[in-house]
mmCIF file of C-alpha atoms and ligand atoms in Angstrom:
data_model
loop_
_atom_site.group_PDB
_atom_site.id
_atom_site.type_symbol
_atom_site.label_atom_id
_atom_site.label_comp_id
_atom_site.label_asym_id
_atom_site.label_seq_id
_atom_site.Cartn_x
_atom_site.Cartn_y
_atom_site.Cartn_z
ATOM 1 C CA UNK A 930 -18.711 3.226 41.410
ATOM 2 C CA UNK A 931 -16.268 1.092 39.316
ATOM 3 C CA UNK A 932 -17.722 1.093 36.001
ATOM 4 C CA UNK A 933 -15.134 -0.891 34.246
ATOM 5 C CA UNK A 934 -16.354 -4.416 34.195
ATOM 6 C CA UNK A 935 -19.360 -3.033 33.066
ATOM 7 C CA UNK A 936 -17.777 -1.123 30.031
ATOM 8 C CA UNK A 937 -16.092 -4.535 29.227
ATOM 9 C CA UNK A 938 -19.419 -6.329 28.727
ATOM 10 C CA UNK A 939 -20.506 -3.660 26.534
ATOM 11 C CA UNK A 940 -17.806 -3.571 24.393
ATOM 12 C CA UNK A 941 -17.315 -7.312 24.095
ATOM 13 C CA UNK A 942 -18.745 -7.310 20.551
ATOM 14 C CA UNK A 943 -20.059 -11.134 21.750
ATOM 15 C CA UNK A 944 -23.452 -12.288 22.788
ATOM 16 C CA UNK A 945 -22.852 -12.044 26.655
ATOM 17 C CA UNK A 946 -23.881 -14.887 28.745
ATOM 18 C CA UNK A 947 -27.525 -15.438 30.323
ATOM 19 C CA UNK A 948 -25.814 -14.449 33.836
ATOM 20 C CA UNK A 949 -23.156 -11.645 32.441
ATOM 21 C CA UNK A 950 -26.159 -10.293 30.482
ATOM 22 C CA UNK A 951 -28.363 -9.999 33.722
ATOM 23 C CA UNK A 952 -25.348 -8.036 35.589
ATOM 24 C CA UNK A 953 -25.029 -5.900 32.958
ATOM 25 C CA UNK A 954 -28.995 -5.243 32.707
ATOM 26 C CA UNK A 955 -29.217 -4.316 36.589
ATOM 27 C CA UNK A 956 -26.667 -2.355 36.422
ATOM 28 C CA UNK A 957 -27.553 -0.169 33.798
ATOM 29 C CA UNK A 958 -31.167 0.430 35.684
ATOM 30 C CA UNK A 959 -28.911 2.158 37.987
ATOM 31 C CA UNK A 960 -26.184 3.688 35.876
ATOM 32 C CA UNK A 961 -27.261 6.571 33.859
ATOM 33 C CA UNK A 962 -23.600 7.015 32.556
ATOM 34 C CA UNK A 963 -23.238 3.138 31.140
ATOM 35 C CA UNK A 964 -26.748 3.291 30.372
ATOM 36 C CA UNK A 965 -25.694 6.869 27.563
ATOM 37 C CA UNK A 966 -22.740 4.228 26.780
ATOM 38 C CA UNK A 967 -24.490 0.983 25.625
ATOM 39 C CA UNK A 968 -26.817 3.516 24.305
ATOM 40 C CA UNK A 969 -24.610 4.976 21.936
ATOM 41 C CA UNK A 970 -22.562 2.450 20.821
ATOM 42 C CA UNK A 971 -25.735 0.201 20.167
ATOM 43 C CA UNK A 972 -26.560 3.004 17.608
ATOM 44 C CA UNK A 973 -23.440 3.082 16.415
ATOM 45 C CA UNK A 974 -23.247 -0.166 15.711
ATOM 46 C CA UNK A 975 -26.785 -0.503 13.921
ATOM 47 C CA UNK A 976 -25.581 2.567 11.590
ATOM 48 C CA UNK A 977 -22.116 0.486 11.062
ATOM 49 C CA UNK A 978 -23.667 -2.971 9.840
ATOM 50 C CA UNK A 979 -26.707 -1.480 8.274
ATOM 51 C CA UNK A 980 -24.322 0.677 5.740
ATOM 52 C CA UNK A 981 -23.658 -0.933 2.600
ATOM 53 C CA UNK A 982 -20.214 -0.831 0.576
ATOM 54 C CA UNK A 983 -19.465 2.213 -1.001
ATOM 55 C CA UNK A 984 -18.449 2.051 -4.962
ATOM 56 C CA UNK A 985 -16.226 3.196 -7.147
ATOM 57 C CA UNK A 986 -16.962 6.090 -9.732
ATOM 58 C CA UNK A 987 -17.850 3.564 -13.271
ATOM 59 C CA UNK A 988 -14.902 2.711 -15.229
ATOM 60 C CA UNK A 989 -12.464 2.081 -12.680
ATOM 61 C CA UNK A 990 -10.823 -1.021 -14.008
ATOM 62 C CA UNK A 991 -10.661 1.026 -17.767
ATOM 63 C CA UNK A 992 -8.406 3.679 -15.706
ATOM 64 C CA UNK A 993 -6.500 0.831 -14.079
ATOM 65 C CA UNK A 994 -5.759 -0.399 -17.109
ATOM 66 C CA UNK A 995 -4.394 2.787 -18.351
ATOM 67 C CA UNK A 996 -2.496 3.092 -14.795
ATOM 68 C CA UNK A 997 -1.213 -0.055 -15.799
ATOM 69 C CA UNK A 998 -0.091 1.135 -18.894
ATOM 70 C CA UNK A 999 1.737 4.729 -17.841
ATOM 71 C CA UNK A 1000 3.321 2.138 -14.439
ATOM 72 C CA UNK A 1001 4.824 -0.361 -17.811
ATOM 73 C CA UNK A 1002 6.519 2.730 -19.865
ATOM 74 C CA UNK A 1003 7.538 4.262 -16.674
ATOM 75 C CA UNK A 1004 9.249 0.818 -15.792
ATOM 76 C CA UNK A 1005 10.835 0.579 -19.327
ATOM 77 C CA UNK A 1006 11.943 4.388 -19.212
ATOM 78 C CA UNK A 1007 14.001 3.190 -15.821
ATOM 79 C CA UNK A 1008 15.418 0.376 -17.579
ATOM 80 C CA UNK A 1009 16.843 1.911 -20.600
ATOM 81 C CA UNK A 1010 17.995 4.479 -18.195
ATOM 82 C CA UNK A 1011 20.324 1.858 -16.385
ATOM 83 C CA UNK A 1012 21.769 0.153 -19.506
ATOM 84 C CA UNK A 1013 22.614 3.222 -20.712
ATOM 85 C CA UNK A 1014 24.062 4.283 -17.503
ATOM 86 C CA UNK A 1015 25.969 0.523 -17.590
ATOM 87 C CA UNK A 1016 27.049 1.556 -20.521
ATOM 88 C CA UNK A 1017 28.571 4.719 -19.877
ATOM 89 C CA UNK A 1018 30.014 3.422 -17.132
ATOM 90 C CA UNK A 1019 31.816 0.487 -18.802
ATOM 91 C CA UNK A 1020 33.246 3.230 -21.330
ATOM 92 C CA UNK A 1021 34.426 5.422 -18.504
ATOM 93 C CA UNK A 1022 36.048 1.901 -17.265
ATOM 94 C CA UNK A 1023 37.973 1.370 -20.701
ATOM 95 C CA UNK A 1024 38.947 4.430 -20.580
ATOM 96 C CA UNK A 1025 40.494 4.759 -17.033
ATOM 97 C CA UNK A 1026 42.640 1.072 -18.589
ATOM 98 C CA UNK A 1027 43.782 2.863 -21.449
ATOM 99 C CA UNK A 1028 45.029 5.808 -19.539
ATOM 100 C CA UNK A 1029 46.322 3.153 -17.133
ATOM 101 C CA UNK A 1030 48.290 1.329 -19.751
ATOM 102 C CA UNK A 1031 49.280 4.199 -21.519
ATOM 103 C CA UNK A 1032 50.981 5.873 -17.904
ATOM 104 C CA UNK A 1033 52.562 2.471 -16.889
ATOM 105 C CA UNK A 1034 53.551 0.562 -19.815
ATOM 106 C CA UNK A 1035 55.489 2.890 -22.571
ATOM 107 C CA UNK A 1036 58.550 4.800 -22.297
ATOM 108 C CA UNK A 1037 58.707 6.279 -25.674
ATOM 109 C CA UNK A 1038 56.204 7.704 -27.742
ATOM 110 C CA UNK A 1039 56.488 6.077 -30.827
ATOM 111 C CA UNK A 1040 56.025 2.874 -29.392
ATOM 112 C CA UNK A 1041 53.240 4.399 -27.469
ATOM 113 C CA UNK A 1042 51.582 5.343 -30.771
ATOM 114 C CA UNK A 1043 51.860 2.267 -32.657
ATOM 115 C CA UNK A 1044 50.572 0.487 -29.587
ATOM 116 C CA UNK A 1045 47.444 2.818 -28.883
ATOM 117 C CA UNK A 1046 46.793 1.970 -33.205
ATOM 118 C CA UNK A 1047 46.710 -1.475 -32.178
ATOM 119 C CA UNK A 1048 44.677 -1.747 -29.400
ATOM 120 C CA UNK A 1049 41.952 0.844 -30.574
ATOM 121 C CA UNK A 1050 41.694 -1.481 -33.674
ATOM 122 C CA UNK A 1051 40.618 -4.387 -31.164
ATOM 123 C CA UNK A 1052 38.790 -2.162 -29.050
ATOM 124 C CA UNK A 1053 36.606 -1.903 -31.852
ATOM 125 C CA UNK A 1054 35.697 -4.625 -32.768
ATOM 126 C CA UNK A 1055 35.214 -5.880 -29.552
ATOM 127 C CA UNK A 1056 33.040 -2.864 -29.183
ATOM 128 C CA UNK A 1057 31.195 -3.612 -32.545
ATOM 129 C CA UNK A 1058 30.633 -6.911 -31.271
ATOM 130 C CA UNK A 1059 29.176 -5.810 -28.210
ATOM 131 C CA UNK A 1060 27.105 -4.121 -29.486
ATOM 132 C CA UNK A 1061 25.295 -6.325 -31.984
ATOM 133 C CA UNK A 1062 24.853 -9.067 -29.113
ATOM 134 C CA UNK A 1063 23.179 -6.244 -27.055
ATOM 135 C CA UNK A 1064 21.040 -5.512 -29.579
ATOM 136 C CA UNK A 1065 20.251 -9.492 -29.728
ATOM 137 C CA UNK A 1066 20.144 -9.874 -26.186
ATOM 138 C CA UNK A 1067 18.133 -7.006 -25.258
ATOM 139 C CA UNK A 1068 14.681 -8.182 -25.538
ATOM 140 C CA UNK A 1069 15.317 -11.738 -24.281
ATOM 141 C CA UNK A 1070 17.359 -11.116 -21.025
ATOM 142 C CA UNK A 1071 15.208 -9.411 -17.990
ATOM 143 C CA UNK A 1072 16.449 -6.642 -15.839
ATOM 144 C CA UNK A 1073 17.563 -8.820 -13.037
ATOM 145 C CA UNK A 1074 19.987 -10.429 -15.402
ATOM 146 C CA UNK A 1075 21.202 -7.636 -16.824
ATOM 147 C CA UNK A 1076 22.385 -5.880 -13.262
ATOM 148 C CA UNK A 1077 24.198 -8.934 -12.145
ATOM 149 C CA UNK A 1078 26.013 -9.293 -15.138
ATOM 150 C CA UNK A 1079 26.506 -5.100 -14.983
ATOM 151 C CA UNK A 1080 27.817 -5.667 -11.659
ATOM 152 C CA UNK A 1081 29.826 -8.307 -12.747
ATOM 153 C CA UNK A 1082 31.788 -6.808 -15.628
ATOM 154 C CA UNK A 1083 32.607 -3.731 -12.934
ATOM 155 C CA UNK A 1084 34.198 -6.115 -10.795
ATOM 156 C CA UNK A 1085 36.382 -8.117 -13.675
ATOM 157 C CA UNK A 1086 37.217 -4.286 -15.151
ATOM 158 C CA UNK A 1087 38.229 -2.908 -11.229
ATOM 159 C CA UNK A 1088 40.669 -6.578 -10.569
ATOM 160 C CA UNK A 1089 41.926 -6.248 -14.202
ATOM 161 C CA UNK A 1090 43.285 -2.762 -13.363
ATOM 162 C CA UNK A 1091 44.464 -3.835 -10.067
ATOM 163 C CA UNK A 1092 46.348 -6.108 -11.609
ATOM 164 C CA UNK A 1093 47.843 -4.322 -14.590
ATOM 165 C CA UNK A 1094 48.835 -1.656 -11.977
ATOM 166 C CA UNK A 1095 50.390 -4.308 -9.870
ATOM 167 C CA UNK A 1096 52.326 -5.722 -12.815
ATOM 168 C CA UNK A 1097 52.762 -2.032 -14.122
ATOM 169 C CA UNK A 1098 54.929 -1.070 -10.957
ATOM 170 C CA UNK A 1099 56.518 -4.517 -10.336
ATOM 171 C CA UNK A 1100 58.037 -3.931 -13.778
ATOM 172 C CA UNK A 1101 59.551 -0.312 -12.977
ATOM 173 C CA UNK A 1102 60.742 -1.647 -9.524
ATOM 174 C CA UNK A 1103 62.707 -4.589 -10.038
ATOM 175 C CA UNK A 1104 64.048 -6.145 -7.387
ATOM 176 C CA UNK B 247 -17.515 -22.548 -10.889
ATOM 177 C CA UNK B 248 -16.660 -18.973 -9.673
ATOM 178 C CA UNK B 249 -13.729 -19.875 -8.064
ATOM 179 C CA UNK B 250 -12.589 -21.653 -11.010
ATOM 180 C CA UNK B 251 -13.338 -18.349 -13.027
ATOM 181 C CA UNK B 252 -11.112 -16.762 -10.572
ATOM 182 C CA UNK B 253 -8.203 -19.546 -10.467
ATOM 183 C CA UNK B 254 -8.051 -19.673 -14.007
ATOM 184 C CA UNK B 255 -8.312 -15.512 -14.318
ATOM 185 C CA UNK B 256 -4.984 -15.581 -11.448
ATOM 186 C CA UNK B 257 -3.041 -18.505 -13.682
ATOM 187 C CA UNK B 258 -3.645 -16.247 -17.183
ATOM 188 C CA UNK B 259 -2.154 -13.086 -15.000
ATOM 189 C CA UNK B 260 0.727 -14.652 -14.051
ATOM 190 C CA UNK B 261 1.628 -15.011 -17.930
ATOM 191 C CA UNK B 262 0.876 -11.651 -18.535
ATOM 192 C CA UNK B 263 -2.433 -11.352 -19.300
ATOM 193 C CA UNK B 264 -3.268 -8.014 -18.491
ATOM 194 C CA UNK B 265 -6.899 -8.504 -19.616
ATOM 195 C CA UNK B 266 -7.092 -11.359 -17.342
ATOM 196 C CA UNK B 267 -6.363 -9.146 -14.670
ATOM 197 C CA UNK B 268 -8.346 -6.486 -15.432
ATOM 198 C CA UNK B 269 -11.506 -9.280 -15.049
ATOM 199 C CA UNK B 270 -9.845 -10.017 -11.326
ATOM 200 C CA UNK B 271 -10.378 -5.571 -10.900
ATOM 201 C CA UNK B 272 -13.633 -5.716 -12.246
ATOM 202 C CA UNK B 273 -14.865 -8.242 -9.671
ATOM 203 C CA UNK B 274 -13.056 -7.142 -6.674
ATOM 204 C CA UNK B 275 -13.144 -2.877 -7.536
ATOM 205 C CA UNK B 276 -16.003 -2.526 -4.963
ATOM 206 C CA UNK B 277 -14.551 -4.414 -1.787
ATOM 207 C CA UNK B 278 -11.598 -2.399 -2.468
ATOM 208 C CA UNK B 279 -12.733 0.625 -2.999
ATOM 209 C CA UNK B 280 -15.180 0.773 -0.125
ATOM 210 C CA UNK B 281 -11.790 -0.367 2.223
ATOM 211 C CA UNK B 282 -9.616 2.431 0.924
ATOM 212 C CA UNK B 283 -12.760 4.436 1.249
ATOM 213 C CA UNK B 284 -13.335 3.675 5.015
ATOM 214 C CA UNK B 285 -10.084 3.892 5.775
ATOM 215 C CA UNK B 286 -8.769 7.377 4.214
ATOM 216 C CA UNK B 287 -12.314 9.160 4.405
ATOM 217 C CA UNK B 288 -11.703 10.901 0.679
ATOM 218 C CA UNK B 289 -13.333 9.376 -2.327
ATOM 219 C CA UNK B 290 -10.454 10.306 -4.484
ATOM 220 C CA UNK B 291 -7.370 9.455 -2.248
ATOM 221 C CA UNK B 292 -9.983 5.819 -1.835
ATOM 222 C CA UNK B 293 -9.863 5.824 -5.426
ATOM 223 C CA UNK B 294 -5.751 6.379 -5.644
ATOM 224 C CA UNK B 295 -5.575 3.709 -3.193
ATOM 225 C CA UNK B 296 -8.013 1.319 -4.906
ATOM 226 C CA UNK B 297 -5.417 1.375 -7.881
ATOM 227 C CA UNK B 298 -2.442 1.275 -5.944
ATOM 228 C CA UNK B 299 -3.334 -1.659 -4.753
ATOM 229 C CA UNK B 300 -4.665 -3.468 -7.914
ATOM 230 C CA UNK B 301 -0.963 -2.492 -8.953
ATOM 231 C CA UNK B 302 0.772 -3.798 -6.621
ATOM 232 C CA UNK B 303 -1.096 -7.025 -6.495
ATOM 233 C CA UNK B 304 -0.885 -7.423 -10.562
ATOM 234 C CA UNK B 305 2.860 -6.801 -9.825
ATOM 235 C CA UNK B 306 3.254 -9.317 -6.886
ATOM 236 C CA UNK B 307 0.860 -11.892 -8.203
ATOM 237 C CA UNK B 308 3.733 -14.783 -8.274
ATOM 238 C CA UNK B 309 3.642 -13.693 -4.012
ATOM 239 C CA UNK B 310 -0.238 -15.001 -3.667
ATOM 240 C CA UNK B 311 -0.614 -18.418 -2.009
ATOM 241 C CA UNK B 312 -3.713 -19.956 -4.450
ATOM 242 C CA UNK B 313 -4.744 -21.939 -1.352
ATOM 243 C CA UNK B 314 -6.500 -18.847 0.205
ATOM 244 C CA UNK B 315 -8.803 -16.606 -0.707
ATOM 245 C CA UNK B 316 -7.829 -13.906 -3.335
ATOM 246 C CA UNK B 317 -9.789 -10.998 -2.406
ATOM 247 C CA UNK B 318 -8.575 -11.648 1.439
ATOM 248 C CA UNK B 319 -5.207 -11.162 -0.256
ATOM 249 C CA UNK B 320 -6.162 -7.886 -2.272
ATOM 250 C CA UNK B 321 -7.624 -6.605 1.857
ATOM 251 C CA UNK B 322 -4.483 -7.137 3.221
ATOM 252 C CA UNK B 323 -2.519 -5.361 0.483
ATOM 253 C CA UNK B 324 -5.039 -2.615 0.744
ATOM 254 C CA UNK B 325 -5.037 -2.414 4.371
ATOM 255 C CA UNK B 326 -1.345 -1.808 4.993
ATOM 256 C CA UNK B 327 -1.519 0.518 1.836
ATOM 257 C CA UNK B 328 -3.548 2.278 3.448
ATOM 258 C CA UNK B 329 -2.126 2.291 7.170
ATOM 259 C CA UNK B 330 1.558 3.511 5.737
ATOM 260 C CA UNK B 331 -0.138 6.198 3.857
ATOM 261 C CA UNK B 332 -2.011 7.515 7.283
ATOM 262 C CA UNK B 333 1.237 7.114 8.796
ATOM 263 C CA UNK B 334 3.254 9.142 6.173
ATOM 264 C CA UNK B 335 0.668 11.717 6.108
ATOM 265 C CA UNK B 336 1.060 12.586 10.137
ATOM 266 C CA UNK B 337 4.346 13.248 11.415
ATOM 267 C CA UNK B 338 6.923 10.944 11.855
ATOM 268 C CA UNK B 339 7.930 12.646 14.995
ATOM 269 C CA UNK B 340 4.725 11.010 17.315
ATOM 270 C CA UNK B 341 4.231 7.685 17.704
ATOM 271 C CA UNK B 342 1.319 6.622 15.943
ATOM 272 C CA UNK B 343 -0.472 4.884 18.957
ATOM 273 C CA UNK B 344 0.014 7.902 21.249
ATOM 274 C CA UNK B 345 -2.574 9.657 18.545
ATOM 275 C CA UNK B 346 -6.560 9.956 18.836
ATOM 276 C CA UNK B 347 -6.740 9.983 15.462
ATOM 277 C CA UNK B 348 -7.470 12.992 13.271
ATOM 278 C CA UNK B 349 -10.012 15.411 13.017
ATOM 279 C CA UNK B 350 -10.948 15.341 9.423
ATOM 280 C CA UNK B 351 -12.886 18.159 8.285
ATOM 281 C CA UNK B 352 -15.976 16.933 5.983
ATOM 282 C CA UNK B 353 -14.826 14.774 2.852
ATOM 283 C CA UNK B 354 -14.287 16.927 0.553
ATOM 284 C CA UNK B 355 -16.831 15.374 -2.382
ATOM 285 C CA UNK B 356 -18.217 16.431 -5.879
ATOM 286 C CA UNK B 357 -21.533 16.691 -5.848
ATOM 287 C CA UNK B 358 -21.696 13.606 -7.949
ATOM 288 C CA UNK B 359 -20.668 11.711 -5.031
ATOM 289 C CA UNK B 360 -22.268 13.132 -2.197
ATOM 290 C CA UNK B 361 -25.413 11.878 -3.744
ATOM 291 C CA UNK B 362 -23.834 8.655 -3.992
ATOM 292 C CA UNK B 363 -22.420 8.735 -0.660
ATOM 293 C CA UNK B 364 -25.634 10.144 1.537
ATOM 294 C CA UNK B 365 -25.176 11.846 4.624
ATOM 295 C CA UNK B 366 -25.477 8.242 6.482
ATOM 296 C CA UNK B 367 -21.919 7.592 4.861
ATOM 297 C CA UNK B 368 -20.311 10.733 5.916
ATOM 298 C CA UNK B 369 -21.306 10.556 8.954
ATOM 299 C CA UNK B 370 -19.923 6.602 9.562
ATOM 300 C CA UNK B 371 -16.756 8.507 7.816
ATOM 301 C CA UNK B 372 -16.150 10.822 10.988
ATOM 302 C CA UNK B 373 -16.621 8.298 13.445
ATOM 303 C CA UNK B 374 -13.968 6.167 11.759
ATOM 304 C CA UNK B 375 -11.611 9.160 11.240
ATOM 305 C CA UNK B 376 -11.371 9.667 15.347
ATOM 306 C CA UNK B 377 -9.430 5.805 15.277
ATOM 307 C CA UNK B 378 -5.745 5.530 15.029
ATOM 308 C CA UNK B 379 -5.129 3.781 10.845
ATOM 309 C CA UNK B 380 -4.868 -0.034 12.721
ATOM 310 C CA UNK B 381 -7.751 0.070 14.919
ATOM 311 C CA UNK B 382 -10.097 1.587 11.856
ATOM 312 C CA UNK B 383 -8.724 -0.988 9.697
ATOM 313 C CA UNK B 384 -9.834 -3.676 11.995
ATOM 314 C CA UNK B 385 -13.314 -2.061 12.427
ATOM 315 C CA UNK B 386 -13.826 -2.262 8.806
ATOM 316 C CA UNK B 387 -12.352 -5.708 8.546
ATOM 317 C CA UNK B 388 -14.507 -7.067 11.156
ATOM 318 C CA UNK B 389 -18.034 -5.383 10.025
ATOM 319 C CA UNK B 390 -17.932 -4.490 6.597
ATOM 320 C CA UNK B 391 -16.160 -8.098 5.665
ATOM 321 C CA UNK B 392 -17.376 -10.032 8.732
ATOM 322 C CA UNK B 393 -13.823 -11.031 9.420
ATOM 323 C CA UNK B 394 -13.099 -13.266 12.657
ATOM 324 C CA UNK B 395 -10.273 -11.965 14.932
ATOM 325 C CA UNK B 396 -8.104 -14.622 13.277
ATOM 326 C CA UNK B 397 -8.721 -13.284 9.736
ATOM 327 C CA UNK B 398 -8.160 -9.984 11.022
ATOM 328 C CA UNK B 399 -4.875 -10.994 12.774
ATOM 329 C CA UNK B 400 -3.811 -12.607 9.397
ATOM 330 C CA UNK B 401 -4.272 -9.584 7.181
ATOM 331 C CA UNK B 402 -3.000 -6.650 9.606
ATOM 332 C CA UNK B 403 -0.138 -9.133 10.841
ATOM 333 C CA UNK B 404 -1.358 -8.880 14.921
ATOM 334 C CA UNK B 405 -2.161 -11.709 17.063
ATOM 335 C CA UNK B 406 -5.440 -12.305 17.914
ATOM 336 C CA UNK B 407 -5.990 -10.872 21.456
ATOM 337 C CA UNK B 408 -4.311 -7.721 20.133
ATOM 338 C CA UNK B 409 -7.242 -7.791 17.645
ATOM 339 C CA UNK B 410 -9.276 -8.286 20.782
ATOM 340 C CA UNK B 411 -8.399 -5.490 22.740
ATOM 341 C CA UNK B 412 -8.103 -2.689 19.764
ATOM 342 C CA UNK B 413 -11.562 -3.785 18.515
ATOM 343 C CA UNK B 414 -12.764 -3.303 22.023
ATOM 344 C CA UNK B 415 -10.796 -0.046 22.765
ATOM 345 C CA UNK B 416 -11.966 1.371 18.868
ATOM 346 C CA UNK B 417 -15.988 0.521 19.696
ATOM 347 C CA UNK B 418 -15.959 2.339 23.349
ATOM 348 C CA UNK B 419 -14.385 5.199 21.325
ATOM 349 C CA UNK B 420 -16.718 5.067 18.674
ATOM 350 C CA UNK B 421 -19.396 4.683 21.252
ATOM 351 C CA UNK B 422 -17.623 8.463 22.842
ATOM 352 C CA UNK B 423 -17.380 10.090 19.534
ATOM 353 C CA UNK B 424 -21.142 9.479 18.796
ATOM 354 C CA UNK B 425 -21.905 10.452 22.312
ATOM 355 C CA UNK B 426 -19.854 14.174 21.986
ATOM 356 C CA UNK B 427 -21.282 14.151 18.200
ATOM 357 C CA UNK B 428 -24.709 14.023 19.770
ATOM 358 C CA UNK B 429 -24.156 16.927 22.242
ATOM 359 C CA UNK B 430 -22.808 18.742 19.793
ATOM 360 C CA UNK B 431 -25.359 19.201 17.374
ATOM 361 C CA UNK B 432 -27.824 19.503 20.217
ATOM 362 C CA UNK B 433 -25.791 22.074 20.999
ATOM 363 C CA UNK B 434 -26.328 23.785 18.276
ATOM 364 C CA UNK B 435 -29.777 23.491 17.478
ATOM 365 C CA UNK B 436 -30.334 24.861 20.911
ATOM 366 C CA UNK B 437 -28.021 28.224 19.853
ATOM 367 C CA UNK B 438 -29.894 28.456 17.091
ATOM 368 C CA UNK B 439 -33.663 28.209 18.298
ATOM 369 C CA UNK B 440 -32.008 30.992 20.744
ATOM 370 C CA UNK B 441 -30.642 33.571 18.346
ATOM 371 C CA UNK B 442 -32.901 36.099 17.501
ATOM 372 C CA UNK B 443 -33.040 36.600 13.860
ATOM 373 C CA UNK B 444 -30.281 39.174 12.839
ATOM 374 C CA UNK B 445 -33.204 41.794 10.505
HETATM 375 ZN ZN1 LIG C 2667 -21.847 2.392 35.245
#
């Protein structure tokens, strides 16, 4: 026997229609195996929307709060994390320039010296400076801001010393 | 006047009210809960979940379209929390539809909770575990929240005769699982009525 169409009507999870209902009736006073079927799933089903909703142990939104709280300091740990690693980053970049300079520019080493006095000087203070508006803009500038502008400097830094190296060996090579 | 309660709860959020929030998780802990509950079968992995997805919702608040229903919103977030961490927890090598679902041994619980729980609750518990995470989710949707199929396509992101058919396919296998359940414990009151006592 094809018990399929049968299994459909149990399963519908609608109230069947007067004739669809009747089918179904006759055949399960002939169908011990559909008849175990309907059987169990009506009990199922009685046990399903008769249980209630199951709470929480008391005080869960006290420990979400403190979830909360542990979720914020991790976020702020990650965040001094990057602008330090922007920062470290941005020093390795000065560095690489100065190197850069130094290796392309200078042919004697007095002149080299004096130079390298000079720019440190402004390096400095540039540095300084930097640093105080960091310290200004720290708390008023979100994270967002701060990797696109991160991002940013990289690129200026990377096309500076493209071009100093450019200029660099354009000035050794005449043509 | 409670939905203005909760509107007003949502706009303080968004500026960082925490405590506002924590109103929103005081209202809503118990629908949650009893989701991540039905879903993962362990009161503290339901309880992991439960915050999880507070979290996430406190972090995506400026996401949630005021013009429906907030909980319905938390649901969904909770639902697909809980799908992915199903999925993570099998193997990534089977597809997840090509599974029965899994055979969990008995919740572990405290004894705290068992009481709480009852028998009744466990025993829903291992029907649900033998569905694969999508199906069980729409179970629960549909008759814990009395959710229509289109509410239930909404949150799990199906259309609605896909709803349909896996509410259809989860009930006959429900239906199977009490069935072998049944024979099984018969089973073994049988074997035991038959053993002669050991002294
Ligand atoms: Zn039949």
């Amino acid at each position: 026997m094809n018990h399929q169409p049968f299994e459909e009507l149990i399963f519908a999870g609608t109230e069947l229609s007067l004739e669809d209902g009747l089918r179904l009736q006759l055949h399960l006073q002939s169908c011990e195996q559909c008849l175990a079927l309907a059987e169990a799933w009506r009990q199922v089903e009685t046990k399903i929307s008769t249980s209630s909703l199951v709470e929480p142990a008391p005080g869960f939104s006290t420990r979400w709060q403190q979830r909360l709280r542990q979720d914020n300091m991790r976020i702020q740990r990650r965040q001094s994390l990057l602008v330090f690693a922007g920062g470290v980053g941005l020093a390795l970049v000065f560095l690489i320039l100065l190197a850069l300079t130094v290796l392309f520019a200078y042919d004697s080493p007095l002149e080299w010296l004096l130079t390298l006095s000079n720019r440190l000087v402004v390096i400095f203070t540039l540095a300084e400076t930097f640093q105080m508006s960091l310290i200004i803009l720290q708390s008023a500038i979100p994270l967002g801001w701060w990797l696109s502008a991160g991002v940013a400097v990289m690129a200026l830094c990377l096309l500076w010393i493209f071009s100093l190296q450019k200029l660099a060996l354009n000035g050794r090579h005449p043509s | 006047m409670e939905q203005n309660q909760e509107a007003a709860w949502v706009s303080q959020a968004l500026k960082g009210d925490e405590q506002a929030f924590a109103q929103l998780v005081e209202r809503y802990q118990r629908p949650v809960f009893n989701l991540c509950y039905r879903m993962l079968g362990d009161e503290y992995e339901a309880e992991d979940a439960a915050q999880e997805t507070f979290l996430r919702a406190y972090r995506g608040l400026k996401r949630y379209d005021p013009s429906r229903s907030f909980i319905t919103w938390l649901l969904s977030i909770a639902s697909h929390y809980c799908i992915d961490l199903i999925r993570r927890r099998r193997m990534v090598l089977i597809p997840i539809e090509a599974l029965p679902g899994e055979t969990l041994p008995d919740p572990a619980l405290t004894p705290e909770a068992a009481v709480r729980l009852g028998e009744d609750q466990q025993q829903i518990q291992r029907l649900l575990a033998t569905l694969n995470p999508i199906d069980r989710s729409a179970v629960i949707l549909y008759y814990w929240y009395e959710y229509s199929y289109e509410e239930i396509a909404q949150s799990l992101s199906l259309t609605e005769s896909a709803v349909k058919s896996r509410l259809h396919r989860a009930r006959k296998a429900l239906a199977g699982a009490w069935q072998e359940n049944k024979t099984g414990s018969e089973k073994a009151v049988k074997r035991t009525r038959h053993e002669s006592p050991a002294f």
